[in-house]
XYZ file of C-alpha atoms in Angstrom:
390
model
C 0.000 0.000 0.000
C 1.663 3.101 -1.023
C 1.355 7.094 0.489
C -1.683 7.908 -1.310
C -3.795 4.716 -0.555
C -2.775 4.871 3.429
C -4.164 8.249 2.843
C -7.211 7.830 1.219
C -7.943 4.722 3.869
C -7.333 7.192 6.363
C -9.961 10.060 5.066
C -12.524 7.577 5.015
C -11.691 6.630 8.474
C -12.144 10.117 9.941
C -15.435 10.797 7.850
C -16.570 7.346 9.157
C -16.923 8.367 12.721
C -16.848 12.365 12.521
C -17.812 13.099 16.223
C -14.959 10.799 17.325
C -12.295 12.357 14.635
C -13.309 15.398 16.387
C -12.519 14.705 19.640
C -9.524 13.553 18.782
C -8.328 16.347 17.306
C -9.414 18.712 19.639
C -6.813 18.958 21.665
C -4.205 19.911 18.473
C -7.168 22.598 17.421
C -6.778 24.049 20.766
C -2.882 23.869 21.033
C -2.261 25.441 17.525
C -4.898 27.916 17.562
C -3.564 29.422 21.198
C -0.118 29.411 19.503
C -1.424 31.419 16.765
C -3.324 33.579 18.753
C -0.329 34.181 21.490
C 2.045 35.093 18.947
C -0.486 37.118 16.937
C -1.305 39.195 20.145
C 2.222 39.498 20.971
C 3.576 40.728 17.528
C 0.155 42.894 17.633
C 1.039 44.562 20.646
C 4.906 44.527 19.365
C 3.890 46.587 16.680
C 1.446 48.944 18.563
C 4.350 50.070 20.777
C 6.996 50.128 17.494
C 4.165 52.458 16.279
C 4.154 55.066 19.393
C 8.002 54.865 19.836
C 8.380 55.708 15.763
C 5.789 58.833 16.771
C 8.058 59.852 19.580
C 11.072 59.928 17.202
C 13.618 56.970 16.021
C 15.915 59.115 15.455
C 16.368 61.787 18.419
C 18.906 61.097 20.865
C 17.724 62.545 24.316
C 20.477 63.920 26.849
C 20.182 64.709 30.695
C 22.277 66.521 32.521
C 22.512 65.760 36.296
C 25.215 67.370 37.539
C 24.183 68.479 41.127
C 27.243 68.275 43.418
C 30.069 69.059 41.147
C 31.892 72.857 39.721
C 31.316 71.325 36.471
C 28.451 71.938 33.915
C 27.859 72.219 30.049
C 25.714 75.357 29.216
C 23.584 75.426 26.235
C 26.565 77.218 24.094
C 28.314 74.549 24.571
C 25.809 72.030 23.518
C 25.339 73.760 20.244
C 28.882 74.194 19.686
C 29.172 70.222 20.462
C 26.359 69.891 17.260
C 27.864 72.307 15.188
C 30.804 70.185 15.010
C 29.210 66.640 14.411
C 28.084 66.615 11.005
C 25.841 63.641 12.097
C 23.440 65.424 14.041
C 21.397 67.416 12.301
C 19.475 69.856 14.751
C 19.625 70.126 18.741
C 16.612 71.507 20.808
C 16.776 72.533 24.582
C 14.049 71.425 26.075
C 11.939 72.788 29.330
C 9.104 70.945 30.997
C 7.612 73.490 33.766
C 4.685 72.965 35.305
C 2.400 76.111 35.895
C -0.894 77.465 36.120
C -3.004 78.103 32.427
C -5.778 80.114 32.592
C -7.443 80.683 28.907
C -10.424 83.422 30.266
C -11.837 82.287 33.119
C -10.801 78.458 32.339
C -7.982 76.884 34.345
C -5.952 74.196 32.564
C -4.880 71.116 34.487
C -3.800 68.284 31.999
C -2.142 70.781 29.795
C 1.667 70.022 29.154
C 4.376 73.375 28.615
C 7.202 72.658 26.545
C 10.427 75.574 26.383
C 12.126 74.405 22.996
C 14.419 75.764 20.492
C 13.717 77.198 17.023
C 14.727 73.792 15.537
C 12.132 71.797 17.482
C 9.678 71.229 14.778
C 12.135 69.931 12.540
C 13.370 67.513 15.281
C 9.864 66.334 16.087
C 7.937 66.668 12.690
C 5.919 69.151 13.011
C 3.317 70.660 10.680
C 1.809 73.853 11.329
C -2.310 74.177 10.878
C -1.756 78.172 11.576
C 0.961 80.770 12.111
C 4.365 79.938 12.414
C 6.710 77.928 14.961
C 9.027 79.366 17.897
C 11.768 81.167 16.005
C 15.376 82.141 16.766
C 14.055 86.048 17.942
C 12.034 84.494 19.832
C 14.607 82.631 21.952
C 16.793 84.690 21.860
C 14.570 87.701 23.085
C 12.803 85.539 25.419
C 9.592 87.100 23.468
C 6.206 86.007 25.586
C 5.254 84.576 22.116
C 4.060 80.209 21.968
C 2.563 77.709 19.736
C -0.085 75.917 20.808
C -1.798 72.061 19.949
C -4.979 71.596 18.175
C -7.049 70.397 21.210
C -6.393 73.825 23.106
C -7.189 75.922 19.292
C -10.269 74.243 19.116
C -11.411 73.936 22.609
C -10.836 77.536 24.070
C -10.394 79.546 20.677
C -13.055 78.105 18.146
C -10.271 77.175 15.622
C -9.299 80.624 15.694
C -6.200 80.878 17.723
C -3.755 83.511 16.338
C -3.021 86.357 18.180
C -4.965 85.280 21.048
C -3.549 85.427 24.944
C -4.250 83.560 27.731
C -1.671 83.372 30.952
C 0.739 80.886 32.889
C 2.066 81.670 36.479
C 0.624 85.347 35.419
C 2.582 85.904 32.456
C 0.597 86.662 29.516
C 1.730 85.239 26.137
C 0.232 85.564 22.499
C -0.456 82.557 20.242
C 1.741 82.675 17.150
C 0.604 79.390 15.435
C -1.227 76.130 16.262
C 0.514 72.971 15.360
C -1.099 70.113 13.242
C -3.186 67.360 14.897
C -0.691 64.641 16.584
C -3.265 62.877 18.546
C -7.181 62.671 18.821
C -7.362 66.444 19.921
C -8.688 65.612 23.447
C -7.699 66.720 26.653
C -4.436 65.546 27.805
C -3.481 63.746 24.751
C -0.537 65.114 22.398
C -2.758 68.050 21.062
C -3.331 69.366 24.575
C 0.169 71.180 24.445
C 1.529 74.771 24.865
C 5.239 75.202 23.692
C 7.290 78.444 23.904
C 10.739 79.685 24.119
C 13.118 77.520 25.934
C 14.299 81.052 27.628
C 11.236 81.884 28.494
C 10.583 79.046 30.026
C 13.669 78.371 32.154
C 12.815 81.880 33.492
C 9.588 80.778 34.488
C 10.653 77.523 36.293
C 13.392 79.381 37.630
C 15.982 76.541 36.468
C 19.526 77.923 36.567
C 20.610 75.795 33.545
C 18.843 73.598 31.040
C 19.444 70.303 32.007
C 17.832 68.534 28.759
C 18.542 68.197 25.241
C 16.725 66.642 21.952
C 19.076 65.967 19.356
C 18.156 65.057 15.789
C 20.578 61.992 13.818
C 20.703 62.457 10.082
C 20.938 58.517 9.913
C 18.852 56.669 11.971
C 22.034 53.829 11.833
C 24.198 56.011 13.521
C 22.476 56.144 16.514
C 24.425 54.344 18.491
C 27.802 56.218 17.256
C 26.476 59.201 18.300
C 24.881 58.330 21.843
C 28.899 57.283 21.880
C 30.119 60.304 20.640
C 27.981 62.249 22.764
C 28.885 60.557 26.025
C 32.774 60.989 25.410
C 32.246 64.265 24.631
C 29.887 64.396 28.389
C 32.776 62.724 29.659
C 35.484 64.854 29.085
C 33.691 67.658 30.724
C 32.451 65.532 33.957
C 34.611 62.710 33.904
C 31.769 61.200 35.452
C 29.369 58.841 34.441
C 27.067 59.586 36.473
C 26.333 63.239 35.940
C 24.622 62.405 32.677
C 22.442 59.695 30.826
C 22.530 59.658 27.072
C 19.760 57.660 25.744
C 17.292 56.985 22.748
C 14.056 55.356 21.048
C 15.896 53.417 18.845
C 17.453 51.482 22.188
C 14.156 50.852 23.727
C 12.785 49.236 20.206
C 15.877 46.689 20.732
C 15.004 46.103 24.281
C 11.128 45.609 22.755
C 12.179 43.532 20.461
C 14.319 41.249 23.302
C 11.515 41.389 25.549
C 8.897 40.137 23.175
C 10.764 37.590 21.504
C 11.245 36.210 25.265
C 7.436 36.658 26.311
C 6.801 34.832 22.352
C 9.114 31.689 23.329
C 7.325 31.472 27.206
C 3.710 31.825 26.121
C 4.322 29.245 22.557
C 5.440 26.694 25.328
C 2.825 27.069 27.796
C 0.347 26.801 24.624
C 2.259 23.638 23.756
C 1.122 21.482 26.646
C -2.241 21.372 24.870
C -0.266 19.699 21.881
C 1.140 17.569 24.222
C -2.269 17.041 25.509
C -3.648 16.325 22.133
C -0.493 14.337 20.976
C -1.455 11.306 23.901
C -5.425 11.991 22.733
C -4.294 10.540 19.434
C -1.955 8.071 20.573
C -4.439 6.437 22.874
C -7.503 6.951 20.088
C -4.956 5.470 17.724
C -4.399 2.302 19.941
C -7.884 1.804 20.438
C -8.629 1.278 17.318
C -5.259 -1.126 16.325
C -7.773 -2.997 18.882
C -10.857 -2.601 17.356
C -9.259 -3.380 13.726
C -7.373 -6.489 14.973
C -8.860 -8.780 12.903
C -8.488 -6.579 9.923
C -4.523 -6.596 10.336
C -4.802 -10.127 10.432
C -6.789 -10.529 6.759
C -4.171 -7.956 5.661
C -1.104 -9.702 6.690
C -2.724 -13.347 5.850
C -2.957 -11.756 1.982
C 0.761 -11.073 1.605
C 0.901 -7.011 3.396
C 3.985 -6.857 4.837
C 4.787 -5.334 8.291
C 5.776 -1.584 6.818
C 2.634 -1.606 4.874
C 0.366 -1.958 8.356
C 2.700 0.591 10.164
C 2.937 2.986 7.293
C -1.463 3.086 7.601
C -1.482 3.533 10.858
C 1.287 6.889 10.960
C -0.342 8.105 7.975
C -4.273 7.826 9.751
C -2.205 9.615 13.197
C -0.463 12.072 10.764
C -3.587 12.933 8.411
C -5.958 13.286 12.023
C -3.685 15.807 13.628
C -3.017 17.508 10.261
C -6.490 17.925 9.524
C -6.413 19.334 13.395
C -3.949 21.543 12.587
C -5.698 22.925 9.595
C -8.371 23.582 11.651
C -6.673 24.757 14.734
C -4.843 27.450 12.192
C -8.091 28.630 10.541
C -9.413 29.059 14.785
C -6.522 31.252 15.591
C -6.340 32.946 12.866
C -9.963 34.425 12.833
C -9.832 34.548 16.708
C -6.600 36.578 16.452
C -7.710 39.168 14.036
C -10.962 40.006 16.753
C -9.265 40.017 19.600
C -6.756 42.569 17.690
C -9.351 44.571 16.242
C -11.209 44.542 20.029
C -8.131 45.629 22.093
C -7.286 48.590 18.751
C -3.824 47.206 17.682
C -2.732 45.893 14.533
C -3.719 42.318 13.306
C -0.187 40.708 12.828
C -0.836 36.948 11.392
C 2.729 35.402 11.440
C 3.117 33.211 8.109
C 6.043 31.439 10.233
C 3.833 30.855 13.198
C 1.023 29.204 10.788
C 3.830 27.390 8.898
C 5.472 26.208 11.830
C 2.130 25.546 13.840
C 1.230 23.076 11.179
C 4.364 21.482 10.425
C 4.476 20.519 14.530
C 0.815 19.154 14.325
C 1.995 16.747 11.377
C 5.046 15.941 13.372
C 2.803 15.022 16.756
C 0.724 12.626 14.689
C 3.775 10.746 13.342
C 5.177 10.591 16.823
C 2.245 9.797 18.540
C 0.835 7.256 15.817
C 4.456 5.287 15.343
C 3.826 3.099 18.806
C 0.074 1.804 17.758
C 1.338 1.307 14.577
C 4.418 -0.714 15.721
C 2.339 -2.370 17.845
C -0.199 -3.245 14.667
C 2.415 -4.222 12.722
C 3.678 -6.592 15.557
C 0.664 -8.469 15.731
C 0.788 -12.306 15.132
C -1.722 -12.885 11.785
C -2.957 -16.044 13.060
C -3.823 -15.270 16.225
C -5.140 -11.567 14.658
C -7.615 -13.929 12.728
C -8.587 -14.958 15.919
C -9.253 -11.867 17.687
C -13.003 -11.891 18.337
């Protein structure tokens, strides 16, 4: 009996008792469906985060300055004059966060976040403009009480109509110069809700003696890492301490994402493997049950000249074509499961073709496993006293 005929044989087996077939099987549905699913959320979520880290920047390099304690210190001058001379970094951005009171009319702002920047910052962070202009270089270096403003604060407090309009923070009343294109959902506290303004400005406001923050903008996102190296010797040779700084960027956290995940993919794919475990011993035992219950058919077989490799081969091809067809199924479960469970928690429906491809080669490896011991143990049976077998 050759591949196709063992096959055929064991097609009409399955259809013969469908409930049973079924059963069998269900425990390689449920093991490759939850391994599809698993790695589907995972690269799903993966690729939500890849997503907001590639809106934050991949290619800004973000420096801190912490140098309480020591006669030492790098002024923004210095910073600039550090950029100037690194033809790999294309623009560098002081950057302020203050917190402070906003008061649009008789409205008081609480989830609103104030930025000091540059002149260079919307180049470093992408920015469009919707109206007016962005902070320019007068306008640092005057420390004029001028700002740009997100969409959600344009078209909450100003009706779309924001130029020229004041409003106050700590008491210090600033004009609206432009409003910058929608980043977010333009709702309160997301990335619309934002006032920027002059990085001099604000470090007056905060009263910060120095900036202690810096955005800087790579040309290539591949020379990332020679620059967070760069800029740390250059850190170095002012401090010549480690710890009075911390040089870090996106691009790092996407390779620590990417190590994380991969980890978290390889934990959950083995806990979801018990269940093929589970289903491999469901066919192994269904499979010996019925070398019992076809006893007497091994025996006409081998009475009629089949030889032993013609009963085993029958038996691993019936194991192999059951937890196929499981597999099939279990592939088709996950994927349609994945793709709502995606589309319910709002992140991207990643089907991995390796996952399926690999999910389904492992479900026709558990049947051959699992079927070769019934089938030795068919092929091992004594024809005469098969014939017997009542």
């Amino acid at each position: 009996m050759n591949f196709k005929q063992s096959f055929i044989l064991a097609l009409k087996s399955l259809s013969a008792s469908k409930m049973r077939a079924f059963l069998t099987m269900l425990g390689i549905i449920i093991g490759i469906a939850a391994v599809i699913i698993l790695v589907s959320l995972v690269n799903g979520f993966k690729a939500s985060l890849v997503n907001e880290f590639e809106s934050l920047g991949a290619n800004l390099v973000n420096v801190n300055i912490n140098s309480r304690g020591s006669n030492r210190t790098v002024d923004v001058d210095d910073m600039y004059e550090y950029v100037d001379e690194n033809d790999e970094i294309l623009y560098i951005s002081p950057t302020v966060n203050i917190s402070g009171t906003v008061k649009i009319g008789t409205e008081t702002l609480s989830s609103t976040s104030i930025t000091g920047v540059g002149e260079d910052y919307d180049k470093i962070k992408s920015y469009e403009m919707q109206q007016g202009r962005f902070i320019q270089y007068m306008d640092v270096e005057r420390r004029q009480k001028n700002c740009v403003v997100g969409s959600y604060i344009a078209k909450e407090y100003f009706n779309s109509n924001a130029l020229g309009q004041t409003f106050k923070i700590n008491g210090n009343q600033f004009t609206i110069v432009g409003v910058v294109e929608e980043q977010g959902d333009s709702t309160e506290g997301s990335a619309d809700d934002m006032i920027i303004l002059p990085y001099t400005l604000a470090r007056s406001i905060s009263r910060m003696g120095r900036v202690s923050s810096y955005t800087l903008y790579v040309a290539d996102g591949d020379n990332i890492d020679a620059v967070i190296q760069q800029t740390k010797d250059f850190l170095f040779g002012i401090f010549g301490n480690e710890n009075a700084y911390r040089v870090s960027a996106i691009a790092q956290m996407m390779d620590m994402l990417d190590e994380l995940t991969g980890k978290l993919t390889l934990i959950l794919v083995g806990i979801a493997g018990i269940s093929l475990l589970v289903g491999g011993i469901g066919i192994m035992n269904i499979m010996l049950v019925s070398v019992t219950e076809r006893t007497r058919e091994i025996g006409i077989r081998k009475s009629i000249g089949a030889k032993r490799w013609d009963i085993m081969s029958q038996f691993v091809v019936e194991a192999a074509t059951t937890s196929a067809v499981g597999g099939v199924l279990g592939i088709i479960l996950g994927i349609v499961v994945s793709a709502v469970v995606c589309k319910l928690l709002s992140m991207p429906v990643v089907i991995s073709t390796m996952s399926v491809i690999v999910a389904f080669s492992v479900s026709a490896a558990i049947g051959v496993l699992f079927g070769y011991m019934p089938a030795n143990k068919a092929a091992k049976l004594n024809p005469i006293e098969a014939l017997r077998y009542d």
